[in-house]
Coordinates of C-alpha atoms and ligand atoms in Angstrom, one line a residue:
M1 CA 90.7 97.3 130.7
P2 CA 89.0 99.0 127.8
S3 CA 88.9 97.1 124.5
T4 CA 89.1 98.5 121.0
A5 CA 88.8 97.3 117.4
A6 CA 92.1 96.8 115.6
L7 CA 93.8 95.3 112.6
S8 CA 96.1 92.6 113.4
A9 CA 98.5 90.3 111.6
P10 CA 98.4 86.9 113.4
S11 CA 101.8 85.7 112.1
A12 CA 104.6 86.7 109.9
G13 CA 103.5 87.7 106.4
A14 CA 100.0 86.9 107.0
A15 CA 97.0 89.3 106.0
L16 CA 95.8 91.8 108.4
A17 CA 92.4 91.1 109.9
P18 CA 89.9 92.9 112.4
T19 CA 90.3 91.8 115.9
V20 CA 89.6 93.2 119.4
I21 CA 92.5 94.2 121.7
Q22 CA 92.9 95.6 125.1
R23 CA 94.2 99.0 126.1
R24 CA 95.5 99.6 129.6
D25 CA 93.7 101.5 132.3
L26 CA 95.0 105.1 132.4
R27 CA 97.9 105.8 134.6
P28 CA 98.3 109.2 136.2
D29 CA 100.4 110.5 133.3
D30 CA 98.4 108.8 130.4
I31 CA 96.0 110.1 127.8
A32 CA 93.6 108.0 126.0
I33 CA 93.2 108.9 122.2
D34 CA 90.3 108.2 119.8
I35 CA 92.3 107.5 116.7
A36 CA 90.7 108.8 113.6
F37 CA 93.3 108.0 111.0
A38 CA 96.5 105.8 110.8
G39 CA 99.0 106.0 108.0
I40 CA 100.6 103.1 106.4
C41 CA 104.4 103.3 106.4
H42 CA 106.6 101.0 104.4
S43 CA 108.2 100.1 107.8
D44 CA 104.9 98.4 108.8
I45 CA 105.2 96.2 105.7
H46 CA 108.9 95.5 106.5
M47 CA 107.9 94.5 110.0
V48 CA 104.7 92.4 109.2
R49 CA 106.8 90.5 106.6
E50 CA 109.7 90.1 108.9
E51 CA 112.1 91.8 106.4
W52 CA 114.1 93.2 109.3
G53 CA 114.3 89.9 111.1
E54 CA 112.1 88.1 113.7
A55 CA 109.2 90.1 115.0
T56 CA 106.5 89.5 117.6
F57 CA 103.0 88.3 116.6
P58 CA 100.1 88.9 116.6
M59 CA 101.1 92.4 115.5
V60 CA 98.9 95.6 115.3
P61 CA 101.1 97.8 113.1
G62 CA 100.7 101.7 112.9
H63 CA 102.9 104.6 113.9
E64 CA 101.3 107.4 112.1
I65 CA 98.5 108.2 114.4
A66 CA 96.1 111.1 114.6
G67 CA 93.1 111.5 116.8
V68 CA 91.4 113.3 119.6
V69 CA 92.0 113.0 123.4
S70 CA 89.1 111.1 125.0
A71 CA 90.4 110.9 128.6
V72 CA 93.3 112.1 130.7
G73 CA 95.0 110.7 133.6
A74 CA 95.0 112.5 137.1
K75 CA 98.4 114.2 136.6
V76 CA 98.2 115.1 133.0
T77 CA 99.1 118.8 132.3
K78 CA 99.9 118.9 128.6
F79 CA 96.4 117.9 127.1
Q80 CA 92.8 118.1 127.7
V81 CA 89.9 116.0 126.5
G82 CA 89.1 117.1 122.9
D83 CA 92.6 118.2 122.0
R84 CA 93.9 117.0 118.5
V85 CA 97.0 114.9 118.9
G86 CA 99.3 112.6 117.2
V87 CA 101.6 109.7 118.1
G88 CA 104.6 108.6 116.0
C89 CA 107.0 105.6 116.2
M90 CA 107.7 105.6 120.0
V91 CA 105.6 105.7 123.1
D92 CA 108.0 105.7 126.0
S93 CA 111.7 106.1 127.2
C94 CA 113.4 106.5 130.4
G95 CA 113.2 110.3 130.3
T96 CA 116.3 110.8 132.3
C97 CA 119.4 109.7 130.4
A98 CA 121.6 112.1 128.5
Q99 CA 119.8 111.4 125.1
C100 CA 116.4 111.7 126.6
V101 CA 117.3 115.0 128.3
D102 CA 118.7 116.3 125.0
G103 CA 115.4 115.5 123.2
H104 CA 116.6 112.3 121.5
E105 CA 114.1 109.9 123.1
N106 CA 114.5 107.9 120.0
F107 CA 118.0 107.0 121.2
C108 CA 117.3 106.4 124.9
E109 CA 120.2 104.9 126.7
A110 CA 117.9 102.6 128.7
K111 CA 115.2 101.7 126.1
T112 CA 113.2 103.5 123.5
V113 CA 109.7 101.8 123.4
W114 CA 108.5 101.5 119.9
T115 CA 104.8 101.9 119.2
Y116 CA 104.1 98.4 118.1
G117 CA 106.0 95.0 118.1
D118 CA 107.9 96.0 121.2
V119 CA 107.8 95.3 125.0
D120 CA 107.2 98.4 127.0
L121 CA 108.8 99.4 130.3
H122 CA 106.1 97.5 132.2
G123 CA 106.6 94.2 130.3
E124 CA 103.6 94.6 128.0
T125 CA 103.7 94.1 124.2
T126 CA 103.0 97.3 122.4
L127 CA 100.1 97.4 119.8
G128 CA 100.1 100.2 117.2
G129 CA 97.7 102.6 115.6
Y130 CA 95.7 100.5 113.1
S131 CA 93.0 100.6 115.8
Q132 CA 90.3 102.8 117.2
S133 CA 92.0 104.0 120.3
I134 CA 95.5 104.1 122.1
V135 CA 96.7 104.9 125.5
V136 CA 100.1 106.7 125.8
T137 CA 102.0 108.7 128.3
E138 CA 101.4 112.4 127.6
R139 CA 105.2 112.8 126.9
F140 CA 104.9 110.9 123.8
A141 CA 101.9 112.7 122.2
V142 CA 102.2 116.0 120.1
R143 CA 99.7 118.5 119.3
I144 CA 98.4 118.7 115.8
P145 CA 98.0 122.4 114.9
D146 CA 94.6 123.7 113.9
G147 CA 95.5 124.3 110.3
L148 CA 96.2 120.6 109.7
A149 CA 93.4 118.2 109.1
L150 CA 93.8 114.9 111.0
D151 CA 93.9 112.6 107.9
V152 CA 96.8 114.6 106.2
A153 CA 98.5 115.0 109.4
A154 CA 98.7 111.4 110.2
P155 CA 101.6 110.6 107.9
L156 CA 103.6 113.6 109.4
L157 CA 104.1 111.6 112.5
C158 CA 106.6 109.2 110.8
A159 CA 107.2 110.3 107.2
G160 CA 107.3 114.0 108.2
I161 CA 109.7 113.8 111.1
T162 CA 111.8 111.2 109.4
V163 CA 112.8 113.5 106.6
Y164 CA 112.6 116.8 108.6
T165 CA 115.4 115.6 110.9
P166 CA 118.1 114.9 108.3
L167 CA 116.9 118.0 106.1
R168 CA 117.6 120.3 109.2
R169 CA 120.8 118.6 110.2
W170 CA 122.4 118.4 106.8
G171 CA 121.7 121.9 105.7
A172 CA 118.7 121.9 103.4
Q173 CA 118.5 125.7 103.2
P174 CA 118.7 128.5 100.5
G175 CA 121.5 127.9 98.3
A176 CA 121.7 124.1 99.0
Q177 CA 121.4 121.5 96.3
V178 CA 119.2 118.6 97.5
A179 CA 118.5 115.4 95.8
V180 CA 115.5 113.2 97.1
V181 CA 115.8 109.6 96.0
G182 CA 112.4 107.8 95.8
M183 CA 109.1 109.7 95.8
G184 CA 106.8 107.6 97.9
G185 CA 105.6 108.4 101.4
L186 CA 108.8 109.7 102.8
G187 CA 110.0 111.0 99.6
H188 CA 107.1 113.3 98.8
M189 CA 107.3 114.8 102.3
A190 CA 111.0 115.4 101.8
V191 CA 110.4 117.3 98.6
K192 CA 107.8 119.5 100.2
I193 CA 109.8 120.2 103.3
A194 CA 113.1 120.7 101.6
A195 CA 111.5 123.2 99.2
A196 CA 109.9 125.0 102.1
L197 CA 113.4 125.3 103.8
G198 CA 114.5 127.1 100.7
A199 CA 116.7 124.3 99.1
D200 CA 116.9 123.7 95.3
V201 CA 115.3 120.3 95.1
T202 CA 115.8 117.6 92.5
V203 CA 113.8 114.3 92.6
L204 CA 115.6 111.1 91.6
S205 CA 112.8 108.6 90.8
Q206 CA 112.9 105.3 88.9
G207 CA 110.9 106.8 86.1
L208 CA 109.1 110.2 85.1
S209 CA 105.5 109.2 85.8
K210 CA 105.3 111.3 88.9
Q211 CA 107.1 114.3 87.5
E212 CA 104.3 116.7 87.5
D213 CA 103.4 115.9 91.2
G214 CA 107.1 116.4 92.1
R215 CA 107.3 119.8 90.6
R216 CA 103.9 120.7 92.2
F217 CA 105.4 119.6 95.6
G218 CA 108.3 122.0 95.0
A219 CA 111.0 120.2 93.0
R220 CA 112.9 122.3 90.4
D221 CA 114.2 119.2 88.5
Y222 CA 113.0 115.6 88.2
R223 CA 115.2 112.8 86.8
A224 CA 114.7 109.0 86.0
T225 CA 117.4 106.9 87.6
S226 CA 116.6 104.3 85.0
D227 CA 118.2 106.6 82.5
A228 CA 122.1 106.4 82.7
S229 CA 122.5 109.9 81.5
T230 CA 120.9 111.2 84.8
F231 CA 124.2 110.0 86.6
E232 CA 126.4 111.7 84.1
D233 CA 124.5 115.0 84.0
L234 CA 124.3 115.3 87.7
Q235 CA 127.9 114.3 88.8
G236 CA 129.0 116.2 91.8
K237 CA 125.9 118.5 91.9
F238 CA 124.5 117.9 95.4
D239 CA 125.2 119.0 98.9
L240 CA 122.8 116.4 100.1
V241 CA 121.5 113.2 98.6
L242 CA 118.6 112.0 100.8
S243 CA 117.6 108.3 100.0
T244 CA 114.1 107.2 101.0
V245 CA 114.4 104.0 99.0
S246 CA 113.1 100.9 100.6
A247 CA 115.1 98.6 98.3
D248 CA 118.7 97.9 97.4
L249 CA 120.8 100.8 95.9
D250 CA 124.0 101.2 94.0
L251 CA 125.7 103.4 96.5
A252 CA 128.7 104.3 94.3
A253 CA 126.3 105.7 91.7
Y254 CA 124.6 107.9 94.2
L255 CA 127.8 109.0 95.9
S256 CA 129.0 110.1 92.5
L257 CA 126.2 112.8 92.6
V258 CA 127.5 114.3 95.9
K259 CA 129.8 117.3 96.0
P260 CA 133.1 117.2 97.8
F261 CA 132.3 117.5 101.6
G262 CA 128.7 116.7 100.8
A263 CA 126.6 113.9 102.3
F264 CA 124.6 110.9 101.3
V265 CA 122.0 110.2 103.9
T266 CA 119.7 107.4 104.1
V267 CA 116.4 107.1 105.9
G268 CA 115.5 104.1 103.7
L269 CA 116.0 100.8 105.3
P270 CA 116.2 97.9 102.9
G271 CA 116.5 94.6 104.5
N272 CA 119.7 93.6 102.8
P273 CA 123.1 95.0 103.8
Q274 CA 124.2 97.6 101.2
L275 CA 127.8 97.6 99.7
L276 CA 129.8 100.8 100.3
P277 CA 133.0 101.0 98.2
F278 CA 135.4 103.2 100.3
S279 CA 136.8 104.8 97.1
A280 CA 133.4 106.4 96.5
V281 CA 133.7 108.2 99.8
V282 CA 137.4 108.9 100.2
G283 CA 137.6 110.8 97.0
G284 CA 135.9 114.0 97.8
D285 CA 135.7 113.6 101.6
K286 CA 132.2 112.6 101.4
V287 CA 129.8 111.6 104.3
V288 CA 127.6 108.7 104.4
A289 CA 125.1 109.0 107.2
G290 CA 121.8 107.5 108.5
S291 CA 118.9 109.1 110.3
N292 CA 116.1 107.5 112.4
I293 CA 112.9 109.5 113.0
G294 CA 113.4 112.4 115.4
G295 CA 112.8 113.4 119.1
I296 CA 109.4 114.6 120.5
A297 CA 110.3 118.3 120.6
L298 CA 111.6 118.1 117.0
T299 CA 108.4 116.3 116.0
Q300 CA 106.3 119.3 117.4
E301 CA 108.5 121.7 115.6
M302 CA 107.9 119.8 112.2
L303 CA 104.3 119.8 112.8
D304 CA 104.2 123.6 113.5
F305 CA 106.5 124.2 110.5
C306 CA 104.2 122.2 108.2
A307 CA 101.2 124.0 109.4
E308 CA 102.9 127.4 109.0
H309 CA 104.1 126.6 105.5
G310 CA 100.8 124.9 104.4
I311 CA 102.5 121.5 104.1
A312 CA 100.5 118.2 104.5
A313 CA 100.8 114.7 103.1
E314 CA 99.1 113.7 100.0
I315 CA 96.9 110.8 100.8
E316 CA 94.7 108.0 99.6
T317 CA 92.2 107.3 102.3
I318 CA 91.2 103.6 102.6
S319 CA 88.8 101.5 104.6
A320 CA 90.1 98.7 106.9
D321 CA 89.3 96.0 104.4
Q322 CA 91.7 97.6 101.8
V323 CA 94.7 97.4 103.9
N324 CA 96.2 94.2 102.5
E325 CA 95.8 95.4 98.9
A326 CA 97.3 98.6 99.9
Y327 CA 100.4 96.9 101.3
D328 CA 100.9 95.2 97.8
R329 CA 100.5 98.6 96.1
V330 CA 103.1 100.3 98.4
V331 CA 105.6 97.5 97.5
K332 CA 104.9 98.3 93.7
S333 CA 105.5 102.0 94.4
D334 CA 101.8 102.4 93.4
V335 CA 100.9 104.9 96.2
R336 CA 100.0 108.6 95.8
Y337 CA 101.7 109.2 98.3
R338 CA 100.5 107.7 101.6
F339 CA 97.7 105.3 102.4
V340 CA 95.8 106.4 105.5
I341 CA 93.2 104.0 107.1
D342 CA 89.9 105.5 108.2
T343 CA 90.0 103.6 111.6
A344 CA 86.2 104.0 112.0
T345 CA 85.9 101.4 109.2
I346 CA 87.6 98.7 111.3
D347 CA 84.6 96.2 112.0
A348 CA 85.7 93.7 114.6
Ligands
NAP401 P1 107.4 104.1 100.1 O1 106.3 104.9 100.1 O2 107.3 102.6 99.5 O3 108.4 104.8 99.2 C1 109.8 104.3 98.8 C2 110.1 104.7 97.5 O4 111.3 104.1 97.1 C3 109.1 104.3 96.3 O5 108.1 105.2 96.2 C4 110.1 104.3 95.1 O6 110.1 105.7 94.6 C5 111.4 104.0 95.6 N1 111.7 102.6 95.3 C6 111.0 101.5 95.6 N2 111.5 100.4 95.2 C7 112.7 100.8 94.6 C8 113.7 100.1 93.8 N3 113.6 98.7 93.6 N4 114.6 100.8 93.3 C9 114.6 102.1 93.4 N5 113.7 102.8 94.1 C10 112.8 102.1 94.6 O7 108.2 103.9 101.5 P2 108.2 104.9 102.6 O8 107.1 104.6 103.6 O9 108.5 106.2 102.1 O10 109.6 104.3 103.4 C11 110.8 104.3 102.6 C12 111.8 103.5 103.4 O11 112.2 104.3 104.7 C13 111.4 102.2 104.0 O12 112.6 101.3 103.9 C14 111.1 102.3 105.4 O13 111.1 101.3 106.2 C15 112.1 103.4 105.8 N6 111.8 104.2 106.9 C16 112.8 104.7 107.7 C17 112.6 105.6 108.7 C18 113.6 106.1 109.6 O14 113.4 106.5 110.7 N7 114.9 106.0 109.2 C19 111.2 105.9 109.0 C20 110.1 105.5 108.3 C21 110.5 104.7 107.1 P3 110.0 106.1 93.1 O15 108.7 105.4 92.6 O16 110.0 107.6 93.1 O17 111.2 105.5 92.3
ZN402 ZN1 107.3 104.8 109.5

């Protein structure tokens, strides 16, 4: 089995350190990818710190993977050596259930295999993208369009698809008023994509320090949630309020911003349960919904959409030895707007 350098957390909450891991020999439908860049998603931090419950260690996080195909199995038809590809949050599913057939591999009725911290359909623990190579079935790789550089494409594999799915589903389009809550990794992609879809976008951020960036990404308005007048001024304004916030939220306050029949949709996943006062949804027939990444076909559509509209992630490229510091900076909302690890710097 081929070995590769990776960054691994030995136990819950521990610092990530370089190590050597094994990747499987190619099965007929597998491709091997030389990973060039891996994005740091806040979910990686929730997972390593066990904020979502008990996890499996040692853990190699990383589900925003961009690289180049280095080898293909005997029955691979979709890719060739040298192709630029991405892998996101999942690496396998049954492929035959109603959800998979409908393109929702993320909700496979048998099992969606997550890119790391999971056990795959062959009983092996999955290890993620903070590494120099990965092996996946070709069904779970997508093509990175020529117009997108690999470093700024990597975050699209999770942050991009995670916001593209609810923006499409909940009607971000010309004439729609869309609020994006939190402008971090997911949030900044939501602003760019919602604006490209033609919606009128407002950012709701804790403060105004990123206002110029928000407007450059396509927002028409940018408000501080630390200012109580924001909630008075914007009462009942939005068709869609999309929360990308990783921490606890006052749901009643955000629901007051939604128009009758409009929706509050969260992709943010704070560890604590959030309180939903029914009075805040019953008055106004409002919808509260969640959204979890998106299927493979939709991920390809999102990448093609981003390439066509000149949309990419705003990144800070870091070397492997900066990853632990980067985690602390993400938690402090001190990231502009996604950290991306140059995997060539992993020295194991
Ligand atoms: P991130 O880069 O840390 O962005 C989160 C943003 O939330 C911050 O930039 C900040 O925006 C805001 N925020 C942070 N703490 C806050 C607080 N105490 N009060 C109010 N706002 C706060 O994280 P991310 O990678 O975008 O991920 C965001 C969340 O989505 C995480 O919970 C992650 O696990 C989840 N996620 C879900 C999916 C899915 O499929 N549903 C996929 C990926 C990630 P401002 O500085 O602008 O206020
Ligand atoms: Zn993610």
